[in-house]
Coordinates of C-alpha atoms in Angstrom, one line a residue:
X324 CA -79.8 -58.1 83.5
X325 CA -78.5 -61.6 83.8
X326 CA -81.1 -62.8 81.4
X327 CA -78.5 -63.2 78.5
X328 CA -77.2 -66.3 76.7
X329 CA -73.9 -65.7 78.4
X330 CA -74.8 -67.6 81.5
X331 CA -75.9 -70.6 79.4
X332 CA -72.3 -71.0 78.2
X333 CA -70.7 -70.9 81.6
X334 CA -71.6 -74.5 82.4
X335 CA -71.2 -76.3 79.1
X336 CA -68.6 -74.4 77.0
X337 CA -65.6 -74.7 79.4
X338 CA -64.3 -77.1 76.8
X339 CA -62.9 -74.0 75.1
X340 CA -61.3 -72.9 78.4
X341 CA -58.6 -75.5 78.2
X342 CA -56.9 -73.9 75.2
X343 CA -55.4 -70.8 76.8
X344 CA -53.7 -72.9 79.5
X345 CA -54.0 -73.2 83.3
X346 CA -56.6 -71.4 85.4
X347 CA -54.8 -68.2 86.0
X348 CA -54.0 -67.7 82.3
X349 CA -57.6 -68.4 81.5
X350 CA -58.7 -65.9 84.0
X351 CA -56.7 -63.2 82.3
X352 CA -58.2 -64.2 78.9
X353 CA -61.7 -63.8 80.4
X354 CA -60.9 -60.4 81.8
X355 CA -59.5 -59.3 78.4
X356 CA -62.6 -60.4 76.6
X357 CA -64.9 -58.8 79.2
X358 CA -63.1 -55.4 78.7
X359 CA -63.5 -55.7 74.9
X360 CA -67.1 -56.6 75.3
X361 CA -67.7 -53.5 77.5
X362 CA -66.3 -51.2 74.8
X363 CA -68.4 -52.9 72.1
X364 CA -71.5 -53.0 74.2
X365 CA -71.4 -49.3 74.8
X366 CA -71.0 -48.7 71.1
X367 CA -73.9 -51.1 70.4
X368 CA -76.1 -49.3 72.9
X369 CA -75.5 -45.9 71.1
X370 CA -76.4 -47.4 67.7
X371 CA -79.4 -49.2 69.1
X372 CA -80.7 -46.1 70.8
X373 CA -80.7 -44.2 67.4
X374 CA -83.2 -46.6 65.8
X375 CA -86.8 -46.3 67.1
X376 CA -87.5 -50.0 66.6
X377 CA -86.2 -53.2 68.2
X378 CA -83.9 -55.3 66.1
X379 CA -80.5 -56.7 65.5
X380 CA -77.3 -55.1 64.1
X381 CA -78.7 -55.8 60.6
X382 CA -81.7 -53.6 61.3
X383 CA -79.5 -50.8 62.6
X384 CA -77.0 -50.8 59.8
X385 CA -79.7 -51.0 57.1
X386 CA -81.4 -47.9 58.5
X387 CA -78.1 -46.0 58.9
X388 CA -75.3 -47.2 56.7
X389 CA -77.0 -48.5 53.6
X390 CA -77.8 -51.8 51.9
X391 CA -74.4 -53.2 51.1
X392 CA -73.1 -52.9 54.7
X393 CA -76.5 -54.3 56.0
X394 CA -76.1 -57.3 53.6
X395 CA -72.6 -58.0 54.9
X396 CA -73.6 -57.8 58.5
X397 CA -76.8 -59.8 57.9
X398 CA -74.9 -62.5 56.2
X399 CA -72.4 -62.4 59.0
X400 CA -75.1 -62.7 61.6
X401 CA -76.4 -65.8 59.9
X402 CA -72.9 -67.2 60.4
X403 CA -72.8 -66.1 64.0
X404 CA -76.2 -67.4 65.1
X405 CA -76.0 -70.6 63.1
X406 CA -72.5 -71.7 64.2
X407 CA -73.2 -70.7 67.8
X408 CA -76.2 -73.0 67.9
X409 CA -74.4 -75.8 66.2
X410 CA -71.8 -75.7 69.0
X411 CA -74.5 -75.4 71.7
X412 CA -76.5 -78.4 70.2
X413 CA -73.3 -80.5 70.2
X414 CA -72.7 -79.6 73.8
X415 CA -76.4 -80.4 74.6
X416 CA -75.9 -83.8 73.0
X417 CA -72.9 -84.6 75.1
X418 CA -74.8 -83.6 78.3
X419 CA -77.8 -85.7 77.2
X420 CA -75.6 -88.7 76.8
X421 CA -74.2 -88.0 80.2
X422 CA -77.7 -87.8 81.6
X423 CA -78.5 -91.2 80.1
X424 CA -75.2 -92.6 81.5
X425 CA -76.2 -91.5 85.0
X426 CA -79.2 -93.9 84.7
X427 CA -77.0 -96.6 83.2
X428 CA -78.2 -96.2 79.6
X429 CA -75.5 -96.4 77.0
X430 CA -76.7 -95.8 73.3
X431 CA -74.6 -96.9 70.3
X432 CA -71.6 -94.7 70.1
X433 CA -72.0 -94.3 66.4
X434 CA -75.2 -92.4 66.8
X435 CA -74.2 -90.0 69.6
X436 CA -70.9 -88.7 68.3
X437 CA -70.1 -86.4 65.4
X438 CA -69.0 -87.9 62.1
X439 CA -65.9 -85.7 62.1
X440 CA -63.6 -85.8 65.1
X441 CA -60.4 -83.8 64.6
X442 CA -58.8 -85.1 67.8
X443 CA -60.5 -88.5 67.8
X444 CA -62.6 -89.8 70.7
X445 CA -61.4 -91.3 73.9
X446 CA -63.2 -92.7 76.9
X447 CA -62.6 -91.5 80.5
X448 CA -59.7 -94.0 80.9
X449 CA -57.9 -92.6 77.8
X450 CA -58.7 -95.5 75.5
X451 CA -59.2 -94.6 71.9
X452 CA -62.7 -95.2 70.6
X453 CA -62.3 -93.4 67.3
X454 CA -59.2 -92.2 65.5
X455 CA -59.0 -88.6 64.4
X456 CA -60.8 -87.8 61.2
X457 CA -64.1 -88.9 59.6
X458 CA -66.0 -92.0 60.6
X459 CA -69.5 -93.4 59.9
X460 CA -71.9 -91.9 62.4
X461 CA -74.3 -89.0 63.2
X462 CA -74.9 -87.1 66.4
X463 CA -78.6 -87.8 66.6
X464 CA -79.2 -86.0 70.0
X465 CA -77.7 -82.8 68.6
X466 CA -79.9 -83.0 65.5
X467 CA -83.1 -83.9 67.4
X468 CA -82.9 -81.1 69.9
X469 CA -82.6 -78.5 67.1
X470 CA -85.5 -79.9 65.2
X471 CA -87.7 -80.3 68.2
X472 CA -87.2 -76.7 69.2
X473 CA -87.7 -75.6 65.6
X474 CA -91.2 -77.2 65.8
X475 CA -91.8 -75.3 69.0
X476 CA -90.8 -72.0 67.3
X477 CA -92.9 -72.6 64.3
X478 CA -96.0 -73.1 66.5
X479 CA -95.0 -69.9 68.4
X480 CA -93.4 -69.3 71.9
X481 CA -93.7 -66.4 74.3
X482 CA -91.1 -65.6 76.8
X483 CA -92.0 -64.2 80.2
X484 CA -89.8 -62.3 82.6
X485 CA -90.7 -64.7 85.4
X486 CA -89.7 -67.8 83.4
X487 CA -86.5 -66.2 82.3
X488 CA -85.7 -65.3 85.9
X489 CA -86.3 -68.8 87.1
X490 CA -84.0 -70.2 84.3
X491 CA -81.3 -67.8 85.2
X492 CA -81.5 -68.7 88.9
X493 CA -81.3 -72.4 88.0
X494 CA -78.2 -71.8 85.9
X495 CA -76.5 -69.8 88.5
X496 CA -77.3 -72.4 91.1
X497 CA -75.7 -75.1 88.9
X498 CA -72.6 -73.0 88.5
X499 CA -72.3 -72.3 92.3
X500 CA -72.9 -75.9 93.1
X501 CA -70.0 -77.0 90.9
X502 CA -67.7 -74.4 92.3
X503 CA -68.6 -75.2 95.9
X504 CA -68.3 -79.0 95.5
X505 CA -65.4 -79.0 93.1
X506 CA -63.3 -76.7 95.3
X507 CA -62.8 -79.6 97.8
X508 CA -61.0 -81.7 95.1
X509 CA -58.7 -79.2 93.6
X510 CA -55.0 -80.1 93.1
X511 CA -52.9 -76.9 92.9
X512 CA -50.3 -78.7 90.9
X513 CA -52.7 -78.7 87.9
X514 CA -52.2 -74.9 87.8
X515 CA -48.5 -75.2 87.1
X516 CA -46.9 -73.8 85.0
X517 CA -48.7 -70.5 85.6
X518 CA -48.8 -69.5 81.9
X519 CA -48.2 -72.8 80.0
X520 CA -48.6 -71.1 76.6
X521 CA -47.2 -67.7 77.6
X522 CA -48.9 -64.3 76.8
X523 CA -49.6 -65.4 73.2
X524 CA -51.7 -68.2 74.8
X525 CA -53.6 -65.6 76.8
X526 CA -54.4 -63.7 73.6
X527 CA -55.3 -66.8 71.6
X528 CA -57.4 -68.0 74.5
X529 CA -59.3 -64.7 74.5
X530 CA -60.0 -65.1 70.8
X531 CA -61.3 -68.6 71.3
X532 CA -63.4 -68.1 74.5
X533 CA -65.0 -64.9 73.1
X534 CA -67.7 -67.4 72.0
X535 CA -68.8 -67.6 75.6
X536 CA -69.7 -63.9 75.8
X537 CA -72.1 -63.9 72.8
X538 CA -75.4 -62.5 74.0
X539 CA -74.2 -59.7 76.3
X540 CA -75.1 -57.1 73.6
X541 CA -78.8 -57.9 74.0
X542 CA -78.7 -55.6 77.1
X543 CA -77.9 -52.7 74.8
X544 CA -81.0 -53.1 72.6
X545 CA -83.2 -52.0 75.6
X546 CA -81.7 -48.5 75.6
X547 CA -85.0 -46.9 74.5
X548 CA -86.8 -48.5 77.4
X549 CA -84.6 -47.1 80.1
X550 CA -85.7 -44.2 82.2
X551 CA -82.2 -42.7 82.2
X552 CA -80.3 -44.5 79.4
X553 CA -77.1 -42.4 79.8
X554 CA -76.8 -43.9 83.3
X555 CA -78.7 -47.2 83.1
X556 CA -77.2 -48.7 79.9
X557 CA -73.5 -48.6 81.0
X558 CA -74.4 -49.9 84.4
X559 CA -76.4 -52.7 82.9
X560 CA -73.7 -53.8 80.4
X561 CA -70.8 -53.5 82.7
X562 CA -72.6 -55.2 85.7
X563 CA -73.7 -58.0 83.4
X564 CA -70.1 -58.5 82.2
X565 CA -68.6 -58.3 85.7
X566 CA -71.0 -60.9 87.2
X567 CA -70.7 -63.3 84.2
X568 CA -66.9 -62.9 84.2
X569 CA -66.7 -63.7 88.0
X570 CA -68.9 -66.8 87.5
X571 CA -66.9 -67.9 84.5
X572 CA -63.6 -67.5 86.3
X573 CA -64.9 -69.5 89.2
X574 CA -65.8 -72.4 86.9
X575 CA -62.6 -72.2 84.9
X576 CA -60.3 -72.0 87.9
X577 CA -62.0 -74.9 89.7
X578 CA -62.1 -77.0 86.6
X579 CA -58.5 -76.5 85.7
X580 CA -57.7 -77.3 89.3
X581 CA -59.5 -80.6 89.1
X582 CA -57.9 -81.8 85.9
X583 CA -55.0 -80.6 83.7
X584 CA -56.0 -78.0 81.2
X585 CA -54.8 -80.0 78.2
X586 CA -57.2 -82.8 79.1
X587 CA -60.2 -80.5 78.4
X588 CA -59.5 -79.7 74.8
X589 CA -62.4 -80.7 72.4
X590 CA -64.5 -82.0 75.3
X591 CA -68.0 -80.9 74.7
X592 CA -69.0 -81.6 78.4
X593 CA -65.9 -81.0 80.4
X594 CA -67.6 -80.2 83.8
X595 CA -69.7 -83.3 84.0
X596 CA -67.1 -85.5 82.5
X597 CA -64.5 -84.3 85.0
X598 CA -67.0 -84.8 87.9
X599 CA -67.5 -88.4 86.7
X600 CA -63.7 -89.0 86.6
X601 CA -63.5 -87.8 90.2
X602 CA -66.5 -89.8 91.2
X603 CA -64.9 -93.0 89.8
X604 CA -61.8 -92.3 91.8
X605 CA -63.6 -91.2 94.9
X606 CA -67.1 -92.6 94.9
X607 CA -69.6 -90.5 97.0
X608 CA -73.3 -89.8 96.8
X609 CA -72.5 -86.0 96.9
X610 CA -70.5 -86.1 93.7
X611 CA -73.0 -88.3 92.0
X612 CA -76.0 -86.1 92.8
X613 CA -74.0 -83.0 92.0
X614 CA -73.2 -84.4 88.6
X615 CA -76.9 -85.0 88.0
X616 CA -77.9 -81.5 89.1
X617 CA -75.3 -79.9 86.9
X618 CA -76.4 -82.0 83.9
X619 CA -80.0 -80.8 84.3
X620 CA -79.0 -77.2 84.8
X621 CA -76.7 -77.2 81.8
X622 CA -79.3 -78.8 79.5
X623 CA -81.9 -76.3 80.6
X624 CA -79.5 -73.5 79.9
X625 CA -78.6 -74.9 76.5
X626 CA -82.3 -75.3 75.5
X627 CA -82.9 -71.6 76.3
X628 CA -79.8 -70.6 74.3
X629 CA -80.9 -72.6 71.2
X630 CA -84.3 -71.1 71.4
X631 CA -83.0 -67.5 71.7
X632 CA -80.5 -67.8 68.8
X633 CA -82.8 -69.8 66.5
X634 CA -85.4 -67.0 67.0
X635 CA -82.6 -64.5 66.2
X636 CA -81.4 -66.4 63.1
X637 CA -84.9 -66.8 61.7
X638 CA -85.6 -63.1 62.3
X639 CA -82.5 -62.2 60.3
X640 CA -83.6 -64.5 57.4
X641 CA -87.1 -62.9 57.7
X642 CA -85.8 -59.3 57.8
X643 CA -83.5 -59.8 54.8
X644 CA -86.3 -61.5 52.8
X645 CA -88.7 -58.6 53.7
X646 CA -86.1 -56.2 52.3
X647 CA -86.0 -58.4 49.2
X648 CA -82.3 -59.3 49.7
X649 CA -83.3 -62.9 50.0
X650 CA -86.2 -64.8 48.3
X651 CA -89.6 -63.7 49.5
X652 CA -90.4 -67.2 50.6
X653 CA -88.4 -66.6 53.8
X654 CA -90.7 -63.8 54.9
X655 CA -93.9 -65.9 54.5
X656 CA -95.9 -66.1 57.7
X657 CA -97.7 -69.2 58.8
X658 CA -101.4 -68.7 58.3
X659 CA -102.4 -70.2 61.6
X660 CA -99.4 -69.6 64.0
X661 CA -98.4 -66.2 62.5
X662 CA -94.7 -67.1 62.7
X663 CA -92.0 -67.0 59.9
X664 CA -92.4 -70.7 59.4
X665 CA -90.2 -71.1 56.3
X666 CA -87.3 -69.1 57.7
X667 CA -87.6 -71.0 61.0
X668 CA -87.5 -74.4 59.3
X669 CA -84.6 -73.4 57.0
X670 CA -82.7 -72.1 60.1
X671 CA -83.4 -75.4 61.8
X672 CA -82.0 -77.6 59.1
X673 CA -79.1 -75.3 58.5
X674 CA -78.1 -75.8 62.2
X675 CA -79.3 -79.4 62.8
X676 CA -77.6 -81.3 60.0
X677 CA -74.0 -79.8 60.5
X678 CA -74.5 -80.3 64.3
X679 CA -74.8 -84.0 63.6
X680 CA -71.7 -84.1 61.6
X681 CA -69.0 -81.8 63.0
X682 CA -67.3 -81.2 66.4
X683 CA -67.7 -78.3 68.8
X684 CA -64.3 -76.6 68.2
X685 CA -65.0 -76.0 64.5
X686 CA -68.3 -74.3 65.2
X687 CA -67.0 -72.1 68.0
X688 CA -64.1 -70.7 66.0
X689 CA -66.4 -69.6 63.1
X690 CA -68.9 -68.1 65.5
X691 CA -66.1 -66.1 67.2
X692 CA -64.8 -64.5 64.0
X693 CA -68.4 -63.8 62.8
X694 CA -69.3 -62.1 66.1
X695 CA -66.0 -60.1 66.2
X696 CA -66.5 -58.9 62.7
X697 CA -70.0 -57.8 63.4
X698 CA -68.8 -55.9 66.4
X699 CA -66.1 -54.1 64.3
X700 CA -68.8 -53.0 61.9
X701 CA -71.1 -51.8 64.7
X702 CA -68.3 -49.8 66.4
X703 CA -67.3 -48.3 63.0
X704 CA -70.9 -47.4 62.4
X705 CA -70.9 -45.3 65.6
X706 CA -67.9 -43.3 64.3
X707 CA -69.4 -42.9 60.8
X708 CA -72.8 -41.7 62.1
X709 CA -71.2 -39.2 64.5
X710 CA -69.5 -37.7 61.5
X711 CA -72.3 -38.0 58.9
X712 CA -75.3 -37.3 61.1
X713 CA -74.2 -35.6 64.4
X714 CA -77.6 -34.1 64.9
X715 CA -79.6 -37.3 65.1
X716 CA -81.2 -38.0 68.4
X717 CA -79.4 -40.5 70.6
X718 CA -81.0 -42.0 73.6
X719 CA -77.6 -43.0 74.7
X720 CA -74.1 -41.7 73.7
X721 CA -71.0 -43.8 74.3
X722 CA -68.8 -41.8 76.7
X723 CA -65.3 -40.8 75.9
X724 CA -65.8 -39.3 72.4
X725 CA -64.2 -41.5 69.8
X726 CA -62.0 -43.4 72.3
X727 CA -64.3 -46.4 73.1
X728 CA -65.4 -47.1 69.5
X729 CA -61.7 -46.9 68.3
X730 CA -60.6 -49.2 71.2
X731 CA -63.4 -51.6 70.4
X732 CA -62.4 -51.8 66.8
X733 CA -58.7 -52.3 67.6
X734 CA -59.3 -55.0 70.3
X735 CA -61.8 -56.9 68.2
X736 CA -59.3 -57.0 65.3
X737 CA -56.6 -58.1 67.8
X738 CA -58.8 -61.0 69.0
X739 CA -59.6 -61.9 65.4
X740 CA -55.9 -62.1 64.7
X741 CA -55.5 -64.7 67.4
X742 CA -57.8 -67.2 65.6
X743 CA -56.4 -70.0 63.5
X744 CA -55.7 -69.3 59.8
X745 CA -58.1 -72.0 58.7
X746 CA -60.9 -70.0 60.5
X747 CA -60.0 -66.9 58.5
X748 CA -60.0 -68.9 55.2
X749 CA -63.5 -70.3 56.0
X750 CA -64.7 -66.9 57.0
X751 CA -63.5 -65.2 53.8
X752 CA -65.1 -68.0 51.8
X753 CA -68.4 -67.4 53.6
X754 CA -68.2 -63.6 52.9
X755 CA -67.2 -64.2 49.2
X756 CA -70.3 -66.5 48.8
X757 CA -72.4 -63.8 50.3
X758 CA -71.1 -61.0 48.1
X759 CA -71.6 -63.2 45.0
X760 CA -75.3 -63.7 46.0
X761 CA -75.7 -60.0 46.7
X762 CA -74.1 -58.9 43.4
X763 CA -76.0 -61.3 41.1
X764 CA -79.3 -61.5 43.0
X765 CA -80.0 -59.3 46.0
X766 CA -79.0 -55.9 44.7
X767 CA -81.2 -56.3 41.6
X768 CA -84.3 -57.1 43.7
X769 CA -83.9 -55.0 46.8
X770 CA -86.0 -52.0 47.9
X771 CA -83.3 -49.6 46.7
X772 CA -83.3 -51.2 43.2
X773 CA -87.1 -50.9 43.0
X774 CA -86.9 -47.2 44.1
X775 CA -84.5 -46.5 41.2

């Protein structure tokens, strides 16, 4: 149940946690997002249980709501998966640099930082290293990790339950280690004021940190495998969200107690950087080794996240190509490894190059709006299919009649409204590009067009 990408974000995406405000305000944002995810997850489970094959939201909508809606959600999933992994790879790069720093290795700053830094770049003492804006450089570690894992995926990789369980335990251990050690250095004054940005900050914070919950919906796709899906699916989704939310609140409250919340903004590795600041102020072997353990745990978590979402993104490219909505080259299978090699390589470069150029905040906001939009469509799909096809077999039915799907739609739109206007503009541009491609290319070549 805990084998979801959610846990991977708890360690390394607390950079986004600084935006809502102090620890208590952030905790409310996390609870708000968890509630929204619970509504959406139950809707997702009903839709997944209606389709007798494993797959993403694209597969479900294509089979139930038609080609145009499937294209929109497939195009949207490409945005979600790609920008999620861009952000994760930037976070990995920052932790890899911290790992080298632990051993006294300091690469040239130009090749370990993004070319675009909207807030500039400062060292731990607050000295400006780069002014805000563009500079000549490229985040090589972010690019390399994506391309290395792309090579692994092209050759083929098999996940095992045992390996996943070990990875999850290591990640939880890293989180609990940070909470346990960091709690001894908390300064309660950092939590004041209680709501530095008011209730609007809580809502905006929920919109921004929604990124950290991406992956919870993977539980819902196992509805057909449950012995009693009507009981097991809600328990699985809600238990996953509760456990992850408690862990995340623990990290966020401790972190914002160690350092003021506004010092965390745009920091791609806030936990380990904060630990280093405390270590420099209070040198101790415990803090130093704790920092190393968290660095290793975070990097392992991020590697598994990148693998999962690169697989997911390549599968979307592959599925849309198989349905002739994208060029057939993307559905070609490697003759030896039997993997969608072209789709995997394209997905790798689509993620790797921007990851070397841009910062973590830009990626996370676009991933948020893409995910929320996909969840709106999934929830709406549940309502539409209950009306159009009430007799279809459902392995799981979302309880409460239309209440949960409607609440899911309303809350997702509310969270989308909390995102910056520039994110909306970029999102609409992305959708417009997708619709142009569909109108002039995909709809003329699709399976539906051939049937006509």
